[in-house]
Coordinates of C-alpha atoms in Angstrom, one line a residue:
X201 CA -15.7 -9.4 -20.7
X202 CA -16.9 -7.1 -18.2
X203 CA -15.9 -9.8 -15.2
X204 CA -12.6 -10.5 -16.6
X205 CA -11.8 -6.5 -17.0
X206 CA -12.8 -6.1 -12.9
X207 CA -10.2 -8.8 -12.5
X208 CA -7.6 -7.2 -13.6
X209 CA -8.1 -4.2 -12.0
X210 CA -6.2 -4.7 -8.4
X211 CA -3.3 -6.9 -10.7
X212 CA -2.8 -3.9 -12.8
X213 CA -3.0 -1.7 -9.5
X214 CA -0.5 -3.4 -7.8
X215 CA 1.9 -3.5 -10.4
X216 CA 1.5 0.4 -11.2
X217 CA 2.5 0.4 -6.9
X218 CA 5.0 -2.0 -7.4
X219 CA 6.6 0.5 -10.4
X220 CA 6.1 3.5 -8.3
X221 CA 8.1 2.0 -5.3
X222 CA 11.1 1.1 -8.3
X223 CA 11.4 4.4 -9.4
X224 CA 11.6 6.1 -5.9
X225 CA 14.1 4.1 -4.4
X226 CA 16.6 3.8 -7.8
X227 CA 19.6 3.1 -8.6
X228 CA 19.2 -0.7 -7.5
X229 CA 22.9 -0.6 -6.1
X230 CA 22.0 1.3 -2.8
X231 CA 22.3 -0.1 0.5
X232 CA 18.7 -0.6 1.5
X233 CA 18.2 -2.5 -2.2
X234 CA 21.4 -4.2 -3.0
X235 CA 20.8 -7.3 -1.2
X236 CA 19.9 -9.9 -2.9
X237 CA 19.3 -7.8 -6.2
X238 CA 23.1 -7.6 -7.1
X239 CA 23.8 -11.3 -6.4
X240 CA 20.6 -12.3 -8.3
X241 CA 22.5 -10.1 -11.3
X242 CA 25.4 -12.0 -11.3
X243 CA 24.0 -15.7 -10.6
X244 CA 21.9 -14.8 -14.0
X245 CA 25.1 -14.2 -15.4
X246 CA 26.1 -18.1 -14.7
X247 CA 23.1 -19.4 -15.6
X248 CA 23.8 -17.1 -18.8
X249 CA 27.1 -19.2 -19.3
X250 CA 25.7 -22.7 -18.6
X251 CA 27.1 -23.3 -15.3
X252 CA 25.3 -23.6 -12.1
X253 CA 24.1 -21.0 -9.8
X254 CA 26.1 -20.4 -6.6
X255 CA 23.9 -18.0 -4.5
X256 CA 21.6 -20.6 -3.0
X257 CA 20.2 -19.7 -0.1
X258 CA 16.6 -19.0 -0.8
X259 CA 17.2 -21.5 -2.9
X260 CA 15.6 -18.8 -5.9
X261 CA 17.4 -20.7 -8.4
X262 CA 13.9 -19.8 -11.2
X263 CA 14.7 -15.9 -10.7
X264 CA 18.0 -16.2 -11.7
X265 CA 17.4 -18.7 -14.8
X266 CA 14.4 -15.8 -15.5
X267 CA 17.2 -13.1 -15.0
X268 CA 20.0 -15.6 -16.8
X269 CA 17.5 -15.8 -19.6
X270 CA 16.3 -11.4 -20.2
X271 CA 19.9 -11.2 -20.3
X272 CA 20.5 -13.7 -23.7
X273 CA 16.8 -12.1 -24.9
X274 CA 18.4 -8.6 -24.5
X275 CA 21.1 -9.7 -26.6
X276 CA 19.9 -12.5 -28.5
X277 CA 22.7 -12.3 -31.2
X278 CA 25.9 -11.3 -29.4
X279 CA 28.4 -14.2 -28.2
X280 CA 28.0 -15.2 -24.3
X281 CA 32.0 -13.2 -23.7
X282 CA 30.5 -10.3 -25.2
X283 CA 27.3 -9.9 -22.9
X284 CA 28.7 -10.8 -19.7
X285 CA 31.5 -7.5 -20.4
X286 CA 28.0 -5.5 -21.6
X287 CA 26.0 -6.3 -18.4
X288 CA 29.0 -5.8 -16.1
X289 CA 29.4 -2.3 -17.7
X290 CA 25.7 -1.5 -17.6
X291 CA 24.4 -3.4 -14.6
X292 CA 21.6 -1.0 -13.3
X293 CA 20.1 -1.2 -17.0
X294 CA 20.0 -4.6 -17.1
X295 CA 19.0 -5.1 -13.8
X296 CA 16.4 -2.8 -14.2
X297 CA 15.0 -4.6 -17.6
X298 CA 15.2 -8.1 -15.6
X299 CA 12.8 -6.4 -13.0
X300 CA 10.2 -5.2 -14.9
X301 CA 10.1 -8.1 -16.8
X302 CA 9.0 -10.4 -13.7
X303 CA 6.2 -8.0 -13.1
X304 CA 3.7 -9.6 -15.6
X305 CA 4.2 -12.7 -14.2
X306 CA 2.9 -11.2 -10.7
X307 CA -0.1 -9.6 -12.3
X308 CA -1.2 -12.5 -14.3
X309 CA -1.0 -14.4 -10.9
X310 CA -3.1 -12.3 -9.4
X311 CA -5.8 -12.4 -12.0
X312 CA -5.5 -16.4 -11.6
X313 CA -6.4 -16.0 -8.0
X314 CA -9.3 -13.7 -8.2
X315 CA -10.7 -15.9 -11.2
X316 CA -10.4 -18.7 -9.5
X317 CA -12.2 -17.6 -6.6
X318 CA -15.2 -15.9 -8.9
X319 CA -15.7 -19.7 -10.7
X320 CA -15.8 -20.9 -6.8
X321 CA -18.0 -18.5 -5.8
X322 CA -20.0 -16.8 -8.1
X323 CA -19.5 -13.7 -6.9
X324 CA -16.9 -10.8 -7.4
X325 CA -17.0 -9.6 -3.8
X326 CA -14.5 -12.8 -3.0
X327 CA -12.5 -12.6 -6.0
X328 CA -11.7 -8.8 -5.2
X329 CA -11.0 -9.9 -1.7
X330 CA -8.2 -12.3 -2.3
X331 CA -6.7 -10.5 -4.8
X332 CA -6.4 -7.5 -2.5
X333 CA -4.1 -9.7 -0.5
X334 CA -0.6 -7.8 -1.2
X335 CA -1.9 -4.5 -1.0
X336 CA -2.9 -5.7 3.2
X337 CA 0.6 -5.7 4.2
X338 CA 3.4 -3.0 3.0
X339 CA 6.4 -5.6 3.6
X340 CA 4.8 -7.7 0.4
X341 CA 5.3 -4.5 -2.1
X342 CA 8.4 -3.0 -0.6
X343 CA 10.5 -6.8 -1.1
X344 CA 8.2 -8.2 -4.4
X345 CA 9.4 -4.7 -6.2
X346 CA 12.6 -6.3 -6.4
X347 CA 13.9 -9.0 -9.1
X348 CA 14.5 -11.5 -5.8
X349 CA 12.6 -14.1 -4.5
X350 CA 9.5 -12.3 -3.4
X351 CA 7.4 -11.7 -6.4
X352 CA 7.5 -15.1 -7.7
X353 CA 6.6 -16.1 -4.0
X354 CA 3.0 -14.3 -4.8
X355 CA 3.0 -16.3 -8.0
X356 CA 2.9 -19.4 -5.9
X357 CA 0.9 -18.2 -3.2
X358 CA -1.5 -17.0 -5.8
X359 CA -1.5 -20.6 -8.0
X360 CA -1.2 -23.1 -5.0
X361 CA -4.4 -21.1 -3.8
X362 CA -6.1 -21.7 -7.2
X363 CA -5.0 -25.1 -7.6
X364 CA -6.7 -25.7 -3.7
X365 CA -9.8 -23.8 -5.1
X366 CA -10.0 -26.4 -7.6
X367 CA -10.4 -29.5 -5.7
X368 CA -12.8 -27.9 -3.2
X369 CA -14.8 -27.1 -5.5
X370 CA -14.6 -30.7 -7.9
X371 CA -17.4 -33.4 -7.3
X372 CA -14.7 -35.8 -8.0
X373 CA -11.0 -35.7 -7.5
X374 CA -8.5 -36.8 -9.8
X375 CA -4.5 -36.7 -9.3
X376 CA -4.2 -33.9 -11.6
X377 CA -5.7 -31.8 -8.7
X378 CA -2.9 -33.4 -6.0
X379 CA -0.1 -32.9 -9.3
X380 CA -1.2 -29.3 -9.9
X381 CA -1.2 -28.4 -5.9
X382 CA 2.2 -30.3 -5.5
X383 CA 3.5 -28.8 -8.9
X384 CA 2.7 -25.1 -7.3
X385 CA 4.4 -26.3 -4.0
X386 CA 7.2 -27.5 -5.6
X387 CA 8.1 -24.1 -7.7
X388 CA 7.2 -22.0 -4.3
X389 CA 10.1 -24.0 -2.3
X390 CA 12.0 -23.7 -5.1
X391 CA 11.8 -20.0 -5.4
X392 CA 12.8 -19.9 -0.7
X393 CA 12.4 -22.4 1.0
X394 CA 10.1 -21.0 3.9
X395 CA 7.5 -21.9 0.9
X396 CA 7.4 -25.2 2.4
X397 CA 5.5 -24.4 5.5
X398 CA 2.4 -23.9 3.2
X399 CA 2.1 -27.2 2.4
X400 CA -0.4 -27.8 4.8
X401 CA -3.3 -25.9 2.7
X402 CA -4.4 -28.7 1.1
X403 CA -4.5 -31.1 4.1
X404 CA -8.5 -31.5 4.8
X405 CA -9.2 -31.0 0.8
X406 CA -7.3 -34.3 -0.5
X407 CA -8.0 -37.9 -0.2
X408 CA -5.5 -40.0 2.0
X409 CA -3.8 -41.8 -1.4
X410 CA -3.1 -38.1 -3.2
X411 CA -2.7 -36.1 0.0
X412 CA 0.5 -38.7 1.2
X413 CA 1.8 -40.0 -2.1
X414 CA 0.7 -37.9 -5.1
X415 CA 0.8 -35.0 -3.8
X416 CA 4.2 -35.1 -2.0
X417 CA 6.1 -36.8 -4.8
X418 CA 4.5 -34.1 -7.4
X419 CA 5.9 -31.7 -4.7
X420 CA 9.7 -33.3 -4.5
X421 CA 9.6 -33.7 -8.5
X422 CA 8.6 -29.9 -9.1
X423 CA 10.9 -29.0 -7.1
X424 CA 13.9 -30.7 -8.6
X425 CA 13.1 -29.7 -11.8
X426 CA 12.9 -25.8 -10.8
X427 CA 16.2 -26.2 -9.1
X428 CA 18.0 -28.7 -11.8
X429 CA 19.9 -25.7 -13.0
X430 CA 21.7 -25.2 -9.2
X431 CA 21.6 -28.8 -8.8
X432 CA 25.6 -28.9 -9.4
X433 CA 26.0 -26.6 -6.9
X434 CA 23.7 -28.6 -4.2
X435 CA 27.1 -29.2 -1.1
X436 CA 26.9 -25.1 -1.2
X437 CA 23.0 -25.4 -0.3
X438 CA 23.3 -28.6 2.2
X439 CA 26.4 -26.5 3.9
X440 CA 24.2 -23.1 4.7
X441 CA 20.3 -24.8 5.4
X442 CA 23.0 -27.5 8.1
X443 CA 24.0 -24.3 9.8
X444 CA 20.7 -22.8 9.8
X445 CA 18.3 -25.5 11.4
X446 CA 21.0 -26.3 14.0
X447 CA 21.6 -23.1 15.3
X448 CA 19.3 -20.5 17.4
X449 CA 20.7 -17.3 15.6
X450 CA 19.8 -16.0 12.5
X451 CA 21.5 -17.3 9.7
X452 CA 23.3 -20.3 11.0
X453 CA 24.8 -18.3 14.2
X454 CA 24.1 -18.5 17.9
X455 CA 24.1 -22.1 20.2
X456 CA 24.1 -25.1 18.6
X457 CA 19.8 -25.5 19.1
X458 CA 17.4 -25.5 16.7
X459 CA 15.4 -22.3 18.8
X460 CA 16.4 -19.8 21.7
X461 CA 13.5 -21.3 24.6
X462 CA 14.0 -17.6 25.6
X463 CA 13.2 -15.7 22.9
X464 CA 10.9 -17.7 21.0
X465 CA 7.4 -17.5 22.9
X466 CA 8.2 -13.6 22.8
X467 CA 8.8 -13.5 19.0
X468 CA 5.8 -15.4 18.1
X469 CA 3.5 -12.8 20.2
X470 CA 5.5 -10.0 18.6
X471 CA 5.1 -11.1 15.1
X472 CA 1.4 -11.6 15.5
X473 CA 0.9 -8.6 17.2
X474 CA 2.9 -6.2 14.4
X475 CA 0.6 -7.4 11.6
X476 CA -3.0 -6.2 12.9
X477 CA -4.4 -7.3 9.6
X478 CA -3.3 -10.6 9.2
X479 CA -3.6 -11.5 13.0
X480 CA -7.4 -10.4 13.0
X481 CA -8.4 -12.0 10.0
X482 CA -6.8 -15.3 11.5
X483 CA -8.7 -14.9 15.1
X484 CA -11.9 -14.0 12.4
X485 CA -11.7 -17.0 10.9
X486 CA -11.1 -19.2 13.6
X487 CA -14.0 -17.7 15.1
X488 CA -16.3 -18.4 12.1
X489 CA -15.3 -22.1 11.8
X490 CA -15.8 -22.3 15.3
X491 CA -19.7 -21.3 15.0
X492 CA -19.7 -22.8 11.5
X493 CA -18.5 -26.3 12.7
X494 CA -21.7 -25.8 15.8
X495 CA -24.5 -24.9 13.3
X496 CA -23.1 -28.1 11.1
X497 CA -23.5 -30.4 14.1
X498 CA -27.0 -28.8 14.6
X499 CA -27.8 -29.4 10.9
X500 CA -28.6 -25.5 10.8
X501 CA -26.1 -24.9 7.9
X502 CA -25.2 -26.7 4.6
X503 CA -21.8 -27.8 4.0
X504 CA -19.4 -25.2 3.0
X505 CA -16.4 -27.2 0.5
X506 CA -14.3 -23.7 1.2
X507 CA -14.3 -24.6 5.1
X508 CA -11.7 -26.9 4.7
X509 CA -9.5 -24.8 2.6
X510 CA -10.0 -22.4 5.2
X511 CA -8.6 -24.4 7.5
X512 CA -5.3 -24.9 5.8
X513 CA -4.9 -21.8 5.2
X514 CA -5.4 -20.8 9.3
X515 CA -2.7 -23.6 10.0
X516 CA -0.3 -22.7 7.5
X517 CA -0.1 -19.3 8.5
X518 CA 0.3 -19.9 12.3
X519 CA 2.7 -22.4 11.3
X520 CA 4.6 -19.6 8.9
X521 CA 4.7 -17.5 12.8
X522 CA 6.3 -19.9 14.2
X523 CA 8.6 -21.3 12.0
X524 CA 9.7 -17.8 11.3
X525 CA 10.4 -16.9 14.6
X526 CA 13.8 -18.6 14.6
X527 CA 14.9 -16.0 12.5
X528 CA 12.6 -13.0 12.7
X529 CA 12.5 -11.1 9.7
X530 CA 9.3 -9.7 8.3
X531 CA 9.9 -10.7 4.7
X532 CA 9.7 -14.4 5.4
X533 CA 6.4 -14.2 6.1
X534 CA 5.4 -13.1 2.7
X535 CA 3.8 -16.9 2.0
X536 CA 1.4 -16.3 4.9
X537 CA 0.7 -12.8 3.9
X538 CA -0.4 -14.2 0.7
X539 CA -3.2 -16.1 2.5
X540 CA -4.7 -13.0 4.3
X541 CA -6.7 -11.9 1.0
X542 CA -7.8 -15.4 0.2
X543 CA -8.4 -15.9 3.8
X544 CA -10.9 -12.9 4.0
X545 CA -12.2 -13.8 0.7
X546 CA -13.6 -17.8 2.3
X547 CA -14.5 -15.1 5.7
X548 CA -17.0 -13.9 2.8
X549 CA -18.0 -17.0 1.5
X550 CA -19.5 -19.1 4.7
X551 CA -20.6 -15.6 6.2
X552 CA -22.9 -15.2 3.5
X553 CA -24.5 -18.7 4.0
X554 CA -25.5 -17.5 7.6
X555 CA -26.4 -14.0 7.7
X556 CA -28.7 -11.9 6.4
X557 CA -27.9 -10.7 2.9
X558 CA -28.5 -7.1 3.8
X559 CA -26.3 -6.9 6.6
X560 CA -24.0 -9.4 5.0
X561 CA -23.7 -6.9 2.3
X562 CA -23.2 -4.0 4.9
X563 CA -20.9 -5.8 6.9
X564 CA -18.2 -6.8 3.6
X565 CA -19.2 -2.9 2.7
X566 CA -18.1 -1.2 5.8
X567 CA -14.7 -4.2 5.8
X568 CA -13.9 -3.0 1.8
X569 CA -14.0 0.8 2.9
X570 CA -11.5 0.3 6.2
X571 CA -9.0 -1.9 4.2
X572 CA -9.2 1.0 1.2
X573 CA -8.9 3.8 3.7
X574 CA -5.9 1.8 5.6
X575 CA -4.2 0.4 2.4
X576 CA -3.8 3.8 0.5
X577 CA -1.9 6.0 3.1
X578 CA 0.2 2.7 3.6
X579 CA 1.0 3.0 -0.5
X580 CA 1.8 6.7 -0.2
X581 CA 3.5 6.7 2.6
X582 CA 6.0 3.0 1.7
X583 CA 6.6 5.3 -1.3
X584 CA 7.7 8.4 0.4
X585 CA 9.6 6.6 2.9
X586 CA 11.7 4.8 -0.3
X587 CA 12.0 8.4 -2.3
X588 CA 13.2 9.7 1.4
X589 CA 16.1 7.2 1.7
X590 CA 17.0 7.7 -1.7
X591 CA 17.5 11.1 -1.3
X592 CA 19.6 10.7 1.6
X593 CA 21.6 8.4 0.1
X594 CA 22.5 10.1 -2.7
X595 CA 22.6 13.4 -1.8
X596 CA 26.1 12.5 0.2
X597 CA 28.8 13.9 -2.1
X598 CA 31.8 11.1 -2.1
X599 CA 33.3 13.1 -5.2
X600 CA 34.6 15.9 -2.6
X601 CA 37.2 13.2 -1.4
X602 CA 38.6 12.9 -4.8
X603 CA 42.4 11.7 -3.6
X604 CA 40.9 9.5 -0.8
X605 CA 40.6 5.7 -0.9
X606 CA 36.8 5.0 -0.6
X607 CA 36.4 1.8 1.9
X608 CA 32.8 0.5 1.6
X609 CA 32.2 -1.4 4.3
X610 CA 29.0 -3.5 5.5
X611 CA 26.7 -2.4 3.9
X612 CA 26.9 0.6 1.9
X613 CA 25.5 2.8 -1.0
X614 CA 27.9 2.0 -4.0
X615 CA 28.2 0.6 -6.9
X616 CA 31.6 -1.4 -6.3
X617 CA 30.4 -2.6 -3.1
X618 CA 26.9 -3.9 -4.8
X619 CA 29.2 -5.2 -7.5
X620 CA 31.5 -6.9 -5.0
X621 CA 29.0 -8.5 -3.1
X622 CA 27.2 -9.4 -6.1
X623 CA 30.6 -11.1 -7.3
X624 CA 31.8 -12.7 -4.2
X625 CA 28.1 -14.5 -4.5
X626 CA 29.3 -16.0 -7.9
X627 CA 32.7 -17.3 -6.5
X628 CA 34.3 -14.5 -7.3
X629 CA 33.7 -15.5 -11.0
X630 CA 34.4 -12.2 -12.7
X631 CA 36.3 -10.1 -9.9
X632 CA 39.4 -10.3 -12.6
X633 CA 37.4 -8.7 -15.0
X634 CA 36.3 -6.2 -13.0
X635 CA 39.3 -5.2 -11.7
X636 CA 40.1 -3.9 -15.2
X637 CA 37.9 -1.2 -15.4
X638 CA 36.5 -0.2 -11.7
X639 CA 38.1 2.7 -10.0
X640 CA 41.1 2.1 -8.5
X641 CA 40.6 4.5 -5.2
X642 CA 37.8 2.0 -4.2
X643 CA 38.0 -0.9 -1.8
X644 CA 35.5 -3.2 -0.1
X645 CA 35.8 -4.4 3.7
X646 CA 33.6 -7.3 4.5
X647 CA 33.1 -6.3 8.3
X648 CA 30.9 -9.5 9.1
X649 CA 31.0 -13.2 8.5
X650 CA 29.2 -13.7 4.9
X651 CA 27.4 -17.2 3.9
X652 CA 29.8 -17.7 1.2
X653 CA 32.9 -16.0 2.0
X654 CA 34.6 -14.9 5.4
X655 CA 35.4 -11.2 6.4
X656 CA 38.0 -9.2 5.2
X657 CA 39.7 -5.8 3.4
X658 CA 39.8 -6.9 -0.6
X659 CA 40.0 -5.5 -4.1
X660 CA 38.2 -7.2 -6.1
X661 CA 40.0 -10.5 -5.8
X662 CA 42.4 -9.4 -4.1
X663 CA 43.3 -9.0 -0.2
X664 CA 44.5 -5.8 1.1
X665 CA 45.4 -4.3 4.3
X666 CA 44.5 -1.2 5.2
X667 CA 48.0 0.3 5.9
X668 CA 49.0 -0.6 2.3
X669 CA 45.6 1.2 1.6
X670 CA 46.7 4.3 3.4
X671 CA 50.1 4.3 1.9
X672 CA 48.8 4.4 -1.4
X673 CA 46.9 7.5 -1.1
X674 CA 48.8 9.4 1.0
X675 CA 47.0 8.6 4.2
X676 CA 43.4 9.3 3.5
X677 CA 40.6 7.8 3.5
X678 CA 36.9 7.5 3.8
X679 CA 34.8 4.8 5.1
X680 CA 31.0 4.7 4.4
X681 CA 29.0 1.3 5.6
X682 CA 25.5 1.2 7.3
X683 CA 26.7 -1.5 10.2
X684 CA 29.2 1.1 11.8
X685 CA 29.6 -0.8 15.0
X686 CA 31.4 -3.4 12.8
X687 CA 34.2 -1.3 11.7
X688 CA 36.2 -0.4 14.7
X689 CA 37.3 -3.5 16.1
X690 CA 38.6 -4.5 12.5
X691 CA 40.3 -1.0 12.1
X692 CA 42.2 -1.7 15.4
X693 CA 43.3 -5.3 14.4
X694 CA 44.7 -3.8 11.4
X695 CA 46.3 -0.6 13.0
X696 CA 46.7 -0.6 16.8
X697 CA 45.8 3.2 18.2
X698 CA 44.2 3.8 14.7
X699 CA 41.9 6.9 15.2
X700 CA 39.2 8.6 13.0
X701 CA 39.5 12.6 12.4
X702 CA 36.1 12.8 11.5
X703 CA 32.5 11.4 11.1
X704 CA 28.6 11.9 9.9
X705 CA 25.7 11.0 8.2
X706 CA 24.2 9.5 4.9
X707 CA 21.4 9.0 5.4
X708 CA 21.0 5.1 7.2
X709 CA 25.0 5.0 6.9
X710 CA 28.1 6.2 8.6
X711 CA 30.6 7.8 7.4
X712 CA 34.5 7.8 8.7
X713 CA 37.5 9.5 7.5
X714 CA 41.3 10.0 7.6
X715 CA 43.5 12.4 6.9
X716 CA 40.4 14.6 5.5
X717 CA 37.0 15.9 7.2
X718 CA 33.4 15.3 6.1
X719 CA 33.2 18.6 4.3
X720 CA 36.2 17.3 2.2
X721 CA 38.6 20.0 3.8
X722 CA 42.2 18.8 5.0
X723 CA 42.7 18.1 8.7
X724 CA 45.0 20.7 10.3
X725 CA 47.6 18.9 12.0
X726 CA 49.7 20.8 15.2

């Protein structure tokens, strides 16, 4: 009872930080939240009608059944029509609900790990260790706070881990072990498919017969299942991953080439060398196995069965480095970040069987106390860094331009715009509906190519051009977006000599007017 209450300390921790990072940076609909959050909202709203998701590119297709599914269990008595108005009315509450519900499923992971690690091990120092894995990098709480992809990509980490902890640790293996590992695989690339990459943890720990058939075709059959739901939609998934592994850019753009030779060597060093944790607890290990692999050869040291778990974990994460240096983006190494605890936690493990006790003790004592004394000022300071951009969003006061058309452009603090892109990610499913009830005097101006949709001035389902826009409110406007270099060359296609009177701040966005200034006073024409 007393082991099992330690192991749910760091879950419970982590979720208390994950719920202190939510309430600094609400309402969900801001510009540095809004992406994929909104679009997750109204792909849950599909599911919630029976047809087939449409936002696919993680895929993610079990976050939005999960979100598709709080939403019926909110209202488990009101007809399908009659929800879908309610949500669209209420989003940020339900969106809100959908979040915390997902958090359980992230703590219980994490007590999975750390148990699973204290049956391996017999000890709690390793189980504390692994669990301590998303508290070693800030990107894992400031993206897993979100009801998106990354906090069911720690519930995979944290169960493919277990499931590989299981057959190091069996004196005979049996293809539940290879189904289980592939089973966890399978719902990790089902929730983005970077997942993938991890597939090599289990590679020294299987026979040949489960590692190359069982295992794989567990893998291909879990993830089916976890994507059967978007499986309707799949041309929309083939179209965007085409673009993406044939091109050099991010997201499908750049030369035809599946890397940039130029860039790439660079990124790699640069991703390695931003994430001092994770990169020295791989040149650690790799140092370890490297004397641990001599001393076996000399017959100075027993075998270690968490050695070659160790070694798939190494090898997926380089391999995470690379692969994500295509498209650099620190989120997408969440899946290798996952490994860093349990990494750390196998450091322990063969360390112990060669050192002293004493100064192993000392040693793990002295590494506890510097990834407390990091990890906690990390915590505070993630938070204050969310409350801070928070309170620059919203302390911008868009009521002062109360005739004005509002033109949110790429990517911006508002509710219409999160509800536009949100929409445009179903289909533009419900952008009729919509159109009933959201202000008038607001517009949305896609300023970049999006995955789904092209770029353009609309309302709601409707295109729009800006002179029409102008005309209707007597020739002023405001335009707030967070990508401002975007919006002049599409100004100027619209309206040759177009000119600004006035612009500022808000925080990480820009804002533009006409026929008004930022303090909301008229301009004073000669």
């Amino acid at each position: 009872m007393k082991t099992a209450s330690i192991l749910w300390f760091l879950p419970l921790t982590f979720v208390a930080l994950l719920g202190a990072m939510l309430a600094a940076s609400l309402p969900l609909w801001q510009v540095f939240n809004l992406d994929p959050d909104y679009y997750y909202l109204f792909n849950g709203l599909l599911v919630l009608e029976g047809r087939a998701p449409t936002d696919l590119g993680h895929p993610g297709t079990p976050v939005q059944v999960l979100i598709g599914a709080v939403l019926r269990l909110m209202h488990p008595f009101t007809p399908t029509e009659q929800i879908i108005d309610t949500v669209l009315h209420q989003p940020e509450h339900h969106l809100l609900v959908a979040t915390l519900a997902i958090y359980p499923f992230v703590a219980a992971a994490l007590f999975v790990l750390g148990r699973a690690f204290y049956r391996a091990t017999g000890s709690l120092w390793p189980a504390l260790l692994a669990q301590s894995t998303p508290f070693l990098s800030m990107i894992i709480p400031k993206f897993s706070l979100h009801p998106k992809p990354e906090p069911f990509l720690i519930v995979a980490a944290c169960f493919l881990v277990a499931a590989a902890l299981a057959v190091a640790r069996t004196q005979k293996q049996g293809d539940r072990h290879a189904i289980w590992l592939g089973v966890a695989m399978g719902f990790g690339i089902a929730i983005k498919l970077q997942f993938a990459v991890l597939g090599v943890v289990p590679l020294l720990l299987l026979d040949r017969r489960r590692l190359f058939l069982i295992y794989p075709a567990a893998t291909i059959a879990a993830f089916f299942v976890f994507v059967a739901p978007a499986l309707p939609s799949y041309e929309i998934f083939l179209d965007w991953w085409t673009r993406v592994l044939t091109h050099s850019g991010a997201y499908g753009t750049g030369e035809a080439s599946v890397i940039d030779p130029g860039k790439f060597p660079r990124t790699v060093m640069k991703i390695f060398g931003s994430k001092i944790i994770f990169t020295i607890t791989i040149i650690a290990m790799l140092v370890v196995l490297a004397a641990y692999v001599r001393m076996r050869r000399r017959g100075a040291m027993a075998a270690n069965p968490l050695a070659r778990l160790a070694v798939g974990m190494v090898l997926a994460q380089v391999l995470t480095v690379i692969v994500v240096a295509k498209q650099s983006a620190a989120h997408y190494l969440i899946p290798a970040l996952m490994l860093t605890g349990p990494t750390l936690a196998v450091l322990w493990h063969i360390t112990a069987q060669a050192t002293d006790p004493l100064w192993h003790r000392r040693a793990w004592q002295g590494v506890a106390t510097l990834l407390v004394l990091l990890t906690i000022p990390a915590s505070w300071s993630q938070t204050m860094e969310l409350r801070q951009w928070t309170r620059e969003a919203q302390s911008f006061d868009m009521s002062r331009y109360g005739g004005c058309a509002k033109i949110y452009f790429d990517s911006s603090s508002a509710l219409s715009y999160a509800m536009q892109r949100g929409d445009m990610n179903s289909q533009g499913r419900y952008s009729p509906l919509l159109a009933t009830w959201m202000p008038k005097d607001e517009y949305t101006w896609f300023t970049n190519k999006h995955s789904w949709w092209d770029e353009g001035l609309v309302w709601w389902n409707q295109k729009i051009a800006l002179a029409e826009i102008l005309r209707r409110h007597g020739g002023c406007a405001v335009f707030r977006g967070s990508q401002p270099w975007t919006l002049p060359p599409r100004v100027k296609k619209e309206i040759p000599g177009f000119a600004f009177d006035d612009n500022c701040k808000a925080g990480e966005e820009d804002v533009f007017t006409k026929g008004i200034l930022c303090d909301g006073s008229p301009v004073q024409r000669p």
